JSON list of C-alpha atoms in Angstrom, two decimals:
[
{"chain": "Z", "resi": 1, "resn": "MET", "atom": "CA", "xyz": [22.40, 49.94, 143.90]},
{"chain": "Z", "resi": 2, "resn": "ILE", "atom": "CA", "xyz": [21.77, 46.29, 143.77]},
{"chain": "Z", "resi": 3, "resn": "ASN", "atom": "CA", "xyz": [20.35, 44.71, 140.67]},
{"chain": "Z", "resi": 4, "resn": "VAL", "atom": "CA", "xyz": [17.41, 42.37, 141.08]},
{"chain": "Z", "resi": 5, "resn": "ALA", "atom": "CA", "xyz": [15.50, 40.09, 138.66]},
{"chain": "Z", "resi": 6, "resn": "LYS", "atom": "CA", "xyz": [12.78, 37.61, 138.36]},
{"chain": "Z", "resi": 7, "resn": "THR", "atom": "CA", "xyz": [11.07, 35.31, 135.81]},
{"chain": "Z", "resi": 8, "resn": "LEU", "atom": "CA", "xyz": [7.35, 35.90, 135.68]},
{"chain": "Z", "resi": 9, "resn": "GLU", "atom": "CA", "xyz": [5.54, 32.91, 134.24]},
{"chain": "Z", "resi": 10, "resn": "VAL", "atom": "CA", "xyz": [2.36, 34.03, 132.53]},
{"chain": "Z", "resi": 11, "resn": "HIS", "atom": "CA", "xyz": [-0.18, 31.34, 131.31]},
{"chain": "Z", "resi": 12, "resn": "THR", "atom": "CA", "xyz": [-2.33, 32.35, 128.45]},
{"chain": "Z", "resi": 13, "resn": "ARG", "atom": "CA", "xyz": [-5.30, 30.43, 127.20]},
{"chain": "Z", "resi": 14, "resn": "ARG", "atom": "CA", "xyz": [-6.15, 32.36, 124.03]},
{"chain": "Z", "resi": 15, "resn": "ARG", "atom": "CA", "xyz": [-5.09, 35.20, 121.78]},
{"chain": "Z", "resi": 16, "resn": "GLY", "atom": "CA", "xyz": [-5.51, 38.72, 123.36]},
{"chain": "Z", "resi": 17, "resn": "LEU", "atom": "CA", "xyz": [-4.20, 41.20, 125.80]},
{"chain": "Z", "resi": 18, "resn": "LEU", "atom": "CA", "xyz": [-3.49, 40.01, 129.38]},
{"chain": "Z", "resi": 19, "resn": "ASP", "atom": "CA", "xyz": [-2.96, 42.71, 132.06]},
{"chain": "Z", "resi": 20, "resn": "ILE", "atom": "CA", "xyz": [0.20, 41.83, 134.08]},
{"chain": "Z", "resi": 21, "resn": "THR", "atom": "CA", "xyz": [0.48, 45.18, 135.88]},
{"chain": "Z", "resi": 22, "resn": "ALA", "atom": "CA", "xyz": [-0.50, 43.80, 139.25]},
{"chain": "Z", "resi": 23, "resn": "GLU", "atom": "CA", "xyz": [2.22, 41.13, 139.10]},
{"chain": "Z", "resi": 24, "resn": "VAL", "atom": "CA", "xyz": [4.89, 43.57, 137.99]},
{"chain": "Z", "resi": 25, "resn": "ARG", "atom": "CA", "xyz": [3.88, 46.15, 140.65]},
{"chain": "Z", "resi": 26, "resn": "ALA", "atom": "CA", "xyz": [3.91, 43.39, 143.40]},
{"chain": "Z", "resi": 27, "resn": "TRP", "atom": "CA", "xyz": [7.43, 42.51, 142.35]},
{"chain": "Z", "resi": 28, "resn": "VAL", "atom": "CA", "xyz": [8.67, 46.09, 142.37]},
{"chain": "Z", "resi": 29, "resn": "ASP", "atom": "CA", "xyz": [7.09, 46.51, 145.93]},
{"chain": "Z", "resi": 30, "resn": "ALA", "atom": "CA", "xyz": [8.64, 43.26, 147.19]},
{"chain": "Z", "resi": 31, "resn": "GLN", "atom": "CA", "xyz": [12.05, 44.19, 145.98]},
{"chain": "Z", "resi": 32, "resn": "LYS", "atom": "CA", "xyz": [11.75, 47.79, 147.40]},
{"chain": "Z", "resi": 33, "resn": "VAL", "atom": "CA", "xyz": [12.79, 49.26, 144.06]},
{"chain": "Z", "resi": 34, "resn": "THR", "atom": "CA", "xyz": [12.48, 52.97, 144.77]},
{"chain": "Z", "resi": 35, "resn": "THR", "atom": "CA", "xyz": [14.08, 54.88, 141.80]},
{"chain": "Z", "resi": 36, "resn": "GLY", "atom": "CA", "xyz": [15.31, 53.68, 138.46]},
{"chain": "Z", "resi": 37, "resn": "LEU", "atom": "CA", "xyz": [14.37, 52.02, 135.17]},
{"chain": "Z", "resi": 38, "resn": "LEU", "atom": "CA", "xyz": [12.51, 48.80, 135.27]},
{"chain": "Z", "resi": 39, "resn": "THR", "atom": "CA", "xyz": [12.94, 46.43, 132.28]},
{"chain": "Z", "resi": 40, "resn": "VAL", "atom": "CA", "xyz": [10.20, 43.93, 131.28]},
{"chain": "Z", "resi": 41, "resn": "PHE", "atom": "CA", "xyz": [11.28, 41.42, 128.56]},
{"chain": "Z", "resi": 42, "resn": "CYS", "atom": "CA", "xyz": [9.07, 38.73, 126.95]},
{"chain": "Z", "resi": 43, "resn": "ARG", "atom": "CA", "xyz": [11.22, 35.71, 125.80]},
{"chain": "Z", "resi": 44, "resn": "HIS", "atom": "CA", "xyz": [8.99, 34.66, 122.95]},
{"chain": "Z", "resi": 45, "resn": "THR", "atom": "CA", "xyz": [8.59, 35.39, 119.28]},
{"chain": "Z", "resi": 46, "resn": "SER", "atom": "CA", "xyz": [4.80, 34.96, 119.22]},
{"chain": "Z", "resi": 47, "resn": "ALA", "atom": "CA", "xyz": [3.76, 37.17, 122.21]},
{"chain": "Z", "resi": 48, "resn": "SER", "atom": "CA", "xyz": [4.73, 40.74, 122.93]},
{"chain": "Z", "resi": 49, "resn": "LEU", "atom": "CA", "xyz": [4.49, 43.56, 125.59]},
{"chain": "Z", "resi": 50, "resn": "LEU", "atom": "CA", "xyz": [2.48, 46.76, 125.39]},
{"chain": "Z", "resi": 51, "resn": "ILE", "atom": "CA", "xyz": [1.59, 49.62, 127.65]},
{"chain": "Z", "resi": 52, "resn": "GLN", "atom": "CA", "xyz": [-1.96, 50.50, 126.76]},
{"chain": "Z", "resi": 53, "resn": "GLU", "atom": "CA", "xyz": [-5.18, 51.94, 128.20]},
{"chain": "Z", "resi": 54, "resn": "ASN", "atom": "CA", "xyz": [-6.79, 49.79, 130.89]},
{"chain": "Z", "resi": 55, "resn": "ALA", "atom": "CA", "xyz": [-10.17, 51.66, 131.33]},
{"chain": "Z", "resi": 56, "resn": "ALA", "atom": "CA", "xyz": [-12.12, 50.84, 128.24]},
{"chain": "Z", "resi": 57, "resn": "ARG", "atom": "CA", "xyz": [-12.32, 47.14, 127.17]},
{"chain": "Z", "resi": 58, "resn": "GLU", "atom": "CA", "xyz": [-13.06, 48.41, 123.60]},
{"chain": "Z", "resi": 59, "resn": "VAL", "atom": "CA", "xyz": [-9.53, 49.64, 123.24]},
{"chain": "Z", "resi": 60, "resn": "ARG", "atom": "CA", "xyz": [-8.19, 46.11, 123.76]},
{"chain": "Z", "resi": 61, "resn": "SER", "atom": "CA", "xyz": [-10.75, 44.47, 121.47]},
{"chain": "Z", "resi": 62, "resn": "ASP", "atom": "CA", "xyz": [-10.04, 47.20, 118.75]},
{"chain": "Z", "resi": 63, "resn": "LEU", "atom": "CA", "xyz": [-6.30, 46.44, 119.02]},
{"chain": "Z", "resi": 64, "resn": "GLU", "atom": "CA", "xyz": [-6.99, 42.75, 118.65]},
{"chain": "Z", "resi": 65, "resn": "ALA", "atom": "CA", "xyz": [-9.17, 43.36, 115.59]},
{"chain": "Z", "resi": 66, "resn": "PHE", "atom": "CA", "xyz": [-6.62, 45.74, 113.99]},
{"chain": "Z", "resi": 67, "resn": "PHE", "atom": "CA", "xyz": [-3.92, 43.15, 114.37]},
{"chain": "Z", "resi": 68, "resn": "ALA", "atom": "CA", "xyz": [-6.04, 40.42, 113.03]},
{"chain": "Z", "resi": 69, "resn": "ALA", "atom": "CA", "xyz": [-6.74, 42.62, 109.93]},
{"chain": "Z", "resi": 70, "resn": "ILE", "atom": "CA", "xyz": [-3.10, 43.44, 109.21]},
{"chain": "Z", "resi": 71, "resn": "ALA", "atom": "CA", "xyz": [-1.68, 39.99, 109.94]},
{"chain": "Z", "resi": 72, "resn": "PRO", "atom": "CA", "xyz": [-4.60, 37.60, 109.13]},
{"chain": "Z", "resi": 73, "resn": "GLU", "atom": "CA", "xyz": [-4.50, 33.87, 109.52]},
{"chain": "Z", "resi": 74, "resn": "ASP", "atom": "CA", "xyz": [-4.43, 33.13, 105.76]},
{"chain": "Z", "resi": 75, "resn": "PRO", "atom": "CA", "xyz": [-2.18, 30.15, 104.92]},
{"chain": "Z", "resi": 76, "resn": "SER", "atom": "CA", "xyz": [-1.97, 31.24, 101.30]},
{"chain": "Z", "resi": 77, "resn": "ARG", "atom": "CA", "xyz": [-0.04, 34.40, 102.37]},
{"chain": "Z", "resi": 78, "resn": "TYR", "atom": "CA", "xyz": [2.80, 32.75, 104.28]},
{"chain": "Z", "resi": 79, "resn": "ASP", "atom": "CA", "xyz": [5.46, 30.11, 103.72]},
{"chain": "Z", "resi": 80, "resn": "HIS", "atom": "CA", "xyz": [6.12, 29.62, 107.40]},
{"chain": "Z", "resi": 81, "resn": "ASP", "atom": "CA", "xyz": [3.44, 27.54, 109.24]},
{"chain": "Z", "resi": 82, "resn": "ASP", "atom": "CA", "xyz": [5.54, 25.17, 111.38]},
{"chain": "Z", "resi": 83, "resn": "GLU", "atom": "CA", "xyz": [3.20, 25.41, 114.26]},
{"chain": "Z", "resi": 84, "resn": "GLY", "atom": "CA", "xyz": [-0.06, 25.95, 112.44]},
{"chain": "Z", "resi": 85, "resn": "PRO", "atom": "CA", "xyz": [-1.97, 28.75, 110.53]},
{"chain": "Z", "resi": 86, "resn": "ASP", "atom": "CA", "xyz": [-1.58, 31.27, 113.50]},
{"chain": "Z", "resi": 87, "resn": "ASP", "atom": "CA", "xyz": [2.25, 30.86, 113.65]},
{"chain": "Z", "resi": 88, "resn": "MET", "atom": "CA", "xyz": [3.47, 33.40, 111.09]},
{"chain": "Z", "resi": 89, "resn": "PRO", "atom": "CA", "xyz": [0.77, 35.98, 111.86]},
{"chain": "Z", "resi": 90, "resn": "ALA", "atom": "CA", "xyz": [1.87, 35.72, 115.47]},
{"chain": "Z", "resi": 91, "resn": "HIS", "atom": "CA", "xyz": [5.53, 36.48, 114.55]},
{"chain": "Z", "resi": 92, "resn": "LEU", "atom": "CA", "xyz": [4.38, 39.49, 112.40]},
{"chain": "Z", "resi": 93, "resn": "ARG", "atom": "CA", "xyz": [2.35, 40.88, 115.27]},
{"chain": "Z", "resi": 94, "resn": "THR", "atom": "CA", "xyz": [5.20, 40.51, 117.65]},
{"chain": "Z", "resi": 95, "resn": "ALA", "atom": "CA", "xyz": [7.55, 42.24, 115.17]},
{"chain": "Z", "resi": 96, "resn": "LEU", "atom": "CA", "xyz": [5.21, 45.23, 115.06]},
{"chain": "Z", "resi": 97, "resn": "THR", "atom": "CA", "xyz": [4.70, 45.55, 118.84]},
{"chain": "Z", "resi": 98, "resn": "GLY", "atom": "CA", "xyz": [7.96, 44.48, 120.49]},
{"chain": "Z", "resi": 99, "resn": "VAL", "atom": "CA", "xyz": [9.11, 42.27, 123.36]},
{"chain": "Z", "resi": 100, "resn": "GLN", "atom": "CA", "xyz": [10.66, 44.74, 125.82]},
{"chain": "Z", "resi": 101, "resn": "LEU", "atom": "CA", "xyz": [9.41, 47.60, 127.87]},
{"chain": "Z", "resi": 102, "resn": "SER", "atom": "CA", "xyz": [11.30, 50.14, 129.91]},
{"chain": "Z", "resi": 103, "resn": "ILE", "atom": "CA", "xyz": [9.30, 51.71, 132.76]},
{"chain": "Z", "resi": 104, "resn": "PRO", "atom": "CA", "xyz": [10.48, 54.38, 135.12]},
{"chain": "Z", "resi": 105, "resn": "VAL", "atom": "CA", "xyz": [10.16, 53.73, 138.76]},
{"chain": "Z", "resi": 106, "resn": "VAL", "atom": "CA", "xyz": [9.77, 56.94, 140.92]},
{"chain": "Z", "resi": 107, "resn": "GLU", "atom": "CA", "xyz": [9.42, 56.86, 144.68]},
{"chain": "Z", "resi": 108, "resn": "GLY", "atom": "CA", "xyz": [8.66, 53.14, 144.62]},
{"chain": "Z", "resi": 109, "resn": "GLU", "atom": "CA", "xyz": [5.86, 53.38, 142.05]},
{"chain": "Z", "resi": 110, "resn": "LEU", "atom": "CA", "xyz": [5.68, 52.43, 138.34]},
{"chain": "Z", "resi": 111, "resn": "ALA", "atom": "CA", "xyz": [5.43, 55.76, 136.51]},
{"chain": "Z", "resi": 112, "resn": "LEU", "atom": "CA", "xyz": [2.55, 54.71, 134.42]},
{"chain": "Z", "resi": 113, "resn": "GLY", "atom": "CA", "xyz": [-0.24, 57.10, 133.56]},
{"chain": "Z", "resi": 114, "resn": "THR", "atom": "CA", "xyz": [-3.62, 57.03, 135.18]},
{"chain": "Z", "resi": 115, "resn": "TRP", "atom": "CA", "xyz": [-5.23, 54.77, 132.50]},
{"chain": "Z", "resi": 116, "resn": "GLN", "atom": "CA", "xyz": [-2.11, 52.81, 131.55]},
{"chain": "Z", "resi": 117, "resn": "ALA", "atom": "CA", "xyz": [-1.46, 49.14, 132.27]},
{"chain": "Z", "resi": 118, "resn": "ILE", "atom": "CA", "xyz": [1.23, 46.61, 131.20]},
{"chain": "Z", "resi": 119, "resn": "TYR", "atom": "CA", "xyz": [-0.05, 43.93, 128.90]},
{"chain": "Z", "resi": 120, "resn": "LEU", "atom": "CA", "xyz": [1.27, 40.71, 127.62]},
{"chain": "Z", "resi": 121, "resn": "PHE", "atom": "CA", "xyz": [-0.23, 40.46, 124.06]},
{"chain": "Z", "resi": 122, "resn": "GLU", "atom": "CA", "xyz": [-0.65, 36.75, 123.19]},
{"chain": "Z", "resi": 123, "resn": "HIS", "atom": "CA", "xyz": [-0.75, 36.42, 119.45]},
{"chain": "Z", "resi": 124, "resn": "ARG", "atom": "CA", "xyz": [-1.34, 32.68, 119.13]},
{"chain": "Z", "resi": 125, "resn": "ALA", "atom": "CA", "xyz": [-4.91, 31.40, 118.95]},
{"chain": "Z", "resi": 126, "resn": "ARG", "atom": "CA", "xyz": [-3.74, 28.19, 120.71]},
{"chain": "Z", "resi": 127, "resn": "PRO", "atom": "CA", "xyz": [-0.69, 28.94, 122.79]},
{"chain": "Z", "resi": 128, "resn": "THR", "atom": "CA", "xyz": [1.36, 25.82, 123.45]},
{"chain": "Z", "resi": 129, "resn": "THR", "atom": "CA", "xyz": [3.45, 27.02, 126.45]},
{"chain": "Z", "resi": 130, "resn": "GLY", "atom": "CA", "xyz": [3.45, 29.51, 129.26]},
{"chain": "Z", "resi": 131, "resn": "ARG", "atom": "CA", "xyz": [5.12, 32.77, 128.57]},
{"chain": "Z", "resi": 132, "resn": "SER", "atom": "CA", "xyz": [8.26, 33.73, 130.41]},
{"chain": "Z", "resi": 133, "resn": "CYS", "atom": "CA", "xyz": [8.73, 37.45, 131.13]},
{"chain": "Z", "resi": 134, "resn": "TYR", "atom": "CA", "xyz": [11.88, 38.69, 132.83]},
{"chain": "Z", "resi": 135, "resn": "ILE", "atom": "CA", "xyz": [11.66, 41.68, 135.14]},
{"chain": "Z", "resi": 136, "resn": "CYS", "atom": "CA", "xyz": [14.77, 43.45, 136.22]},
{"chain": "Z", "resi": 137, "resn": "GLY", "atom": "CA", "xyz": [15.55, 46.55, 138.08]},
{"chain": "Z", "resi": 138, "resn": "ALA", "atom": "CA", "xyz": [17.71, 48.01, 140.79]},
{"chain": "Z", "resi": 139, "resn": "THR", "atom": "CA", "xyz": [17.06, 48.67, 144.42]},
{"chain": "Z", "resi": 140, "resn": "GLU", "atom": "CA", "xyz": [18.48, 51.35, 146.67]},
{"chain": "Z", "resi": 141, "resn": "ASN", "atom": "CA", "xyz": [16.97, 49.83, 149.73]},
{"chain": "Z", "resi": 142, "resn": "ALA", "atom": "CA", "xyz": [19.16, 51.29, 152.49]},
{"chain": "Z", "resi": 143, "resn": "ALA", "atom": "CA", "xyz": [19.08, 48.13, 154.73]},
{"chain": "Z", "resi": 144, "resn": "GLU", "atom": "CA", "xyz": [19.94, 45.75, 151.92]},
{"chain": "Z", "resi": 145, "resn": "LEU", "atom": "CA", "xyz": [22.62, 48.11, 150.62]},
{"chain": "Z", "resi": 146, "resn": "LYS", "atom": "CA", "xyz": [24.13, 48.37, 154.11]},
{"chain": "Z", "resi": 147, "resn": "ASP", "atom": "CA", "xyz": [24.21, 44.62, 154.45]},
{"chain": "Z", "resi": 148, "resn": "PHE", "atom": "CA", "xyz": [25.73, 44.17, 151.04]},
{"chain": "Z", "resi": 149, "resn": "CYS", "atom": "CA", "xyz": [28.43, 46.78, 151.80]},
{"chain": "Z", "resi": 150, "resn": "ASN", "atom": "CA", "xyz": [29.23, 45.26, 155.21]},
{"chain": "Z", "resi": 151, "resn": "HIS", "atom": "CA", "xyz": [29.62, 41.90, 153.73]},
{"chain": "Z", "resi": 152, "resn": "ALA", "atom": "CA", "xyz": [31.91, 43.22, 150.98]},
{"chain": "Z", "resi": 153, "resn": "VAL", "atom": "CA", "xyz": [34.06, 45.24, 153.47]},
{"chain": "Z", "resi": 154, "resn": "SER", "atom": "CA", "xyz": [34.30, 42.14, 155.81]},
{"chain": "Z", "resi": 155, "resn": "ALA", "atom": "CA", "xyz": [35.38, 39.93, 152.92]},
{"chain": "Z", "resi": 156, "resn": "ARG", "atom": "CA", "xyz": [38.07, 42.48, 151.87]},
{"chain": "Z", "resi": 157, "resn": "ILE", "atom": "CA", "xyz": [39.37, 42.79, 155.49]},
{"chain": "Z", "resi": 158, "resn": "LEU", "atom": "CA", "xyz": [39.50, 38.92, 155.79]},
{"chain": "Z", "resi": 159, "resn": "ALA", "atom": "CA", "xyz": [41.40, 38.75, 152.47]},
{"chain": "Z", "resi": 160, "resn": "ALA", "atom": "CA", "xyz": [43.87, 41.33, 153.66]},
{"chain": "Z", "resi": 161, "resn": "GLU", "atom": "CA", "xyz": [44.38, 39.58, 156.92]},
{"chain": "Z", "resi": 162, "resn": "ARG", "atom": "CA", "xyz": [45.06, 36.35, 155.10]},
{"chain": "Z", "resi": 163, "resn": "LYS", "atom": "CA", "xyz": [47.75, 38.05, 152.94]},
{"chain": "Z", "resi": 164, "resn": "CYS", "atom": "CA", "xyz": [49.47, 39.68, 155.91]},
{"chain": "Z", "resi": 165, "resn": "SER", "atom": "CA", "xyz": [49.31, 36.63, 158.28]},
{"chain": "Z", "resi": 166, "resn": "GLY", "atom": "CA", "xyz": [52.88, 35.63, 157.58]},
{"chain": "Z", "resi": 167, "resn": "TYR", "atom": "CA", "xyz": [54.45, 39.18, 157.94]},
{"chain": "Z", "resi": 168, "resn": "ALA", "atom": "CA", "xyz": [55.34, 41.08, 161.13]},
{"chain": "Z", "resi": 169, "resn": "ILE", "atom": "CA", "xyz": [53.75, 44.48, 160.92]}
]
């Protein structure tokens, strides 16, 4: 197996759920990942990752409303507000949802359910930067593995030849 990774830059314009399934699926296809466990990691403390229903828009709007209710933008509730009134509520929402997903890959496909999608959940009302998500997995692509092994064997033979060059065998 060869481990492969990529940084996926996601640009959000507002608070809410952004479907990134197509981007992740395209990367899995391009890398020819066939079997294994894919990791998607969001490198931010005010955005998170979810696997959630992708069929009904109401699911996403209900989730957004629920998180607005349990972590409201109310400056009187929080001490931390370095980046504005949406700063601490964003940290709380991220703490409740998480920044990492593990997704099985089976026969080259993400093992998501029929109505599941991968979402970046932007918790800031006014995001200041793009969101970096790291995707990593392993590939069993036979051609790549053969090239890798041939290179490794060639390198070992060359090293052995160099060690033995001064000796009569």
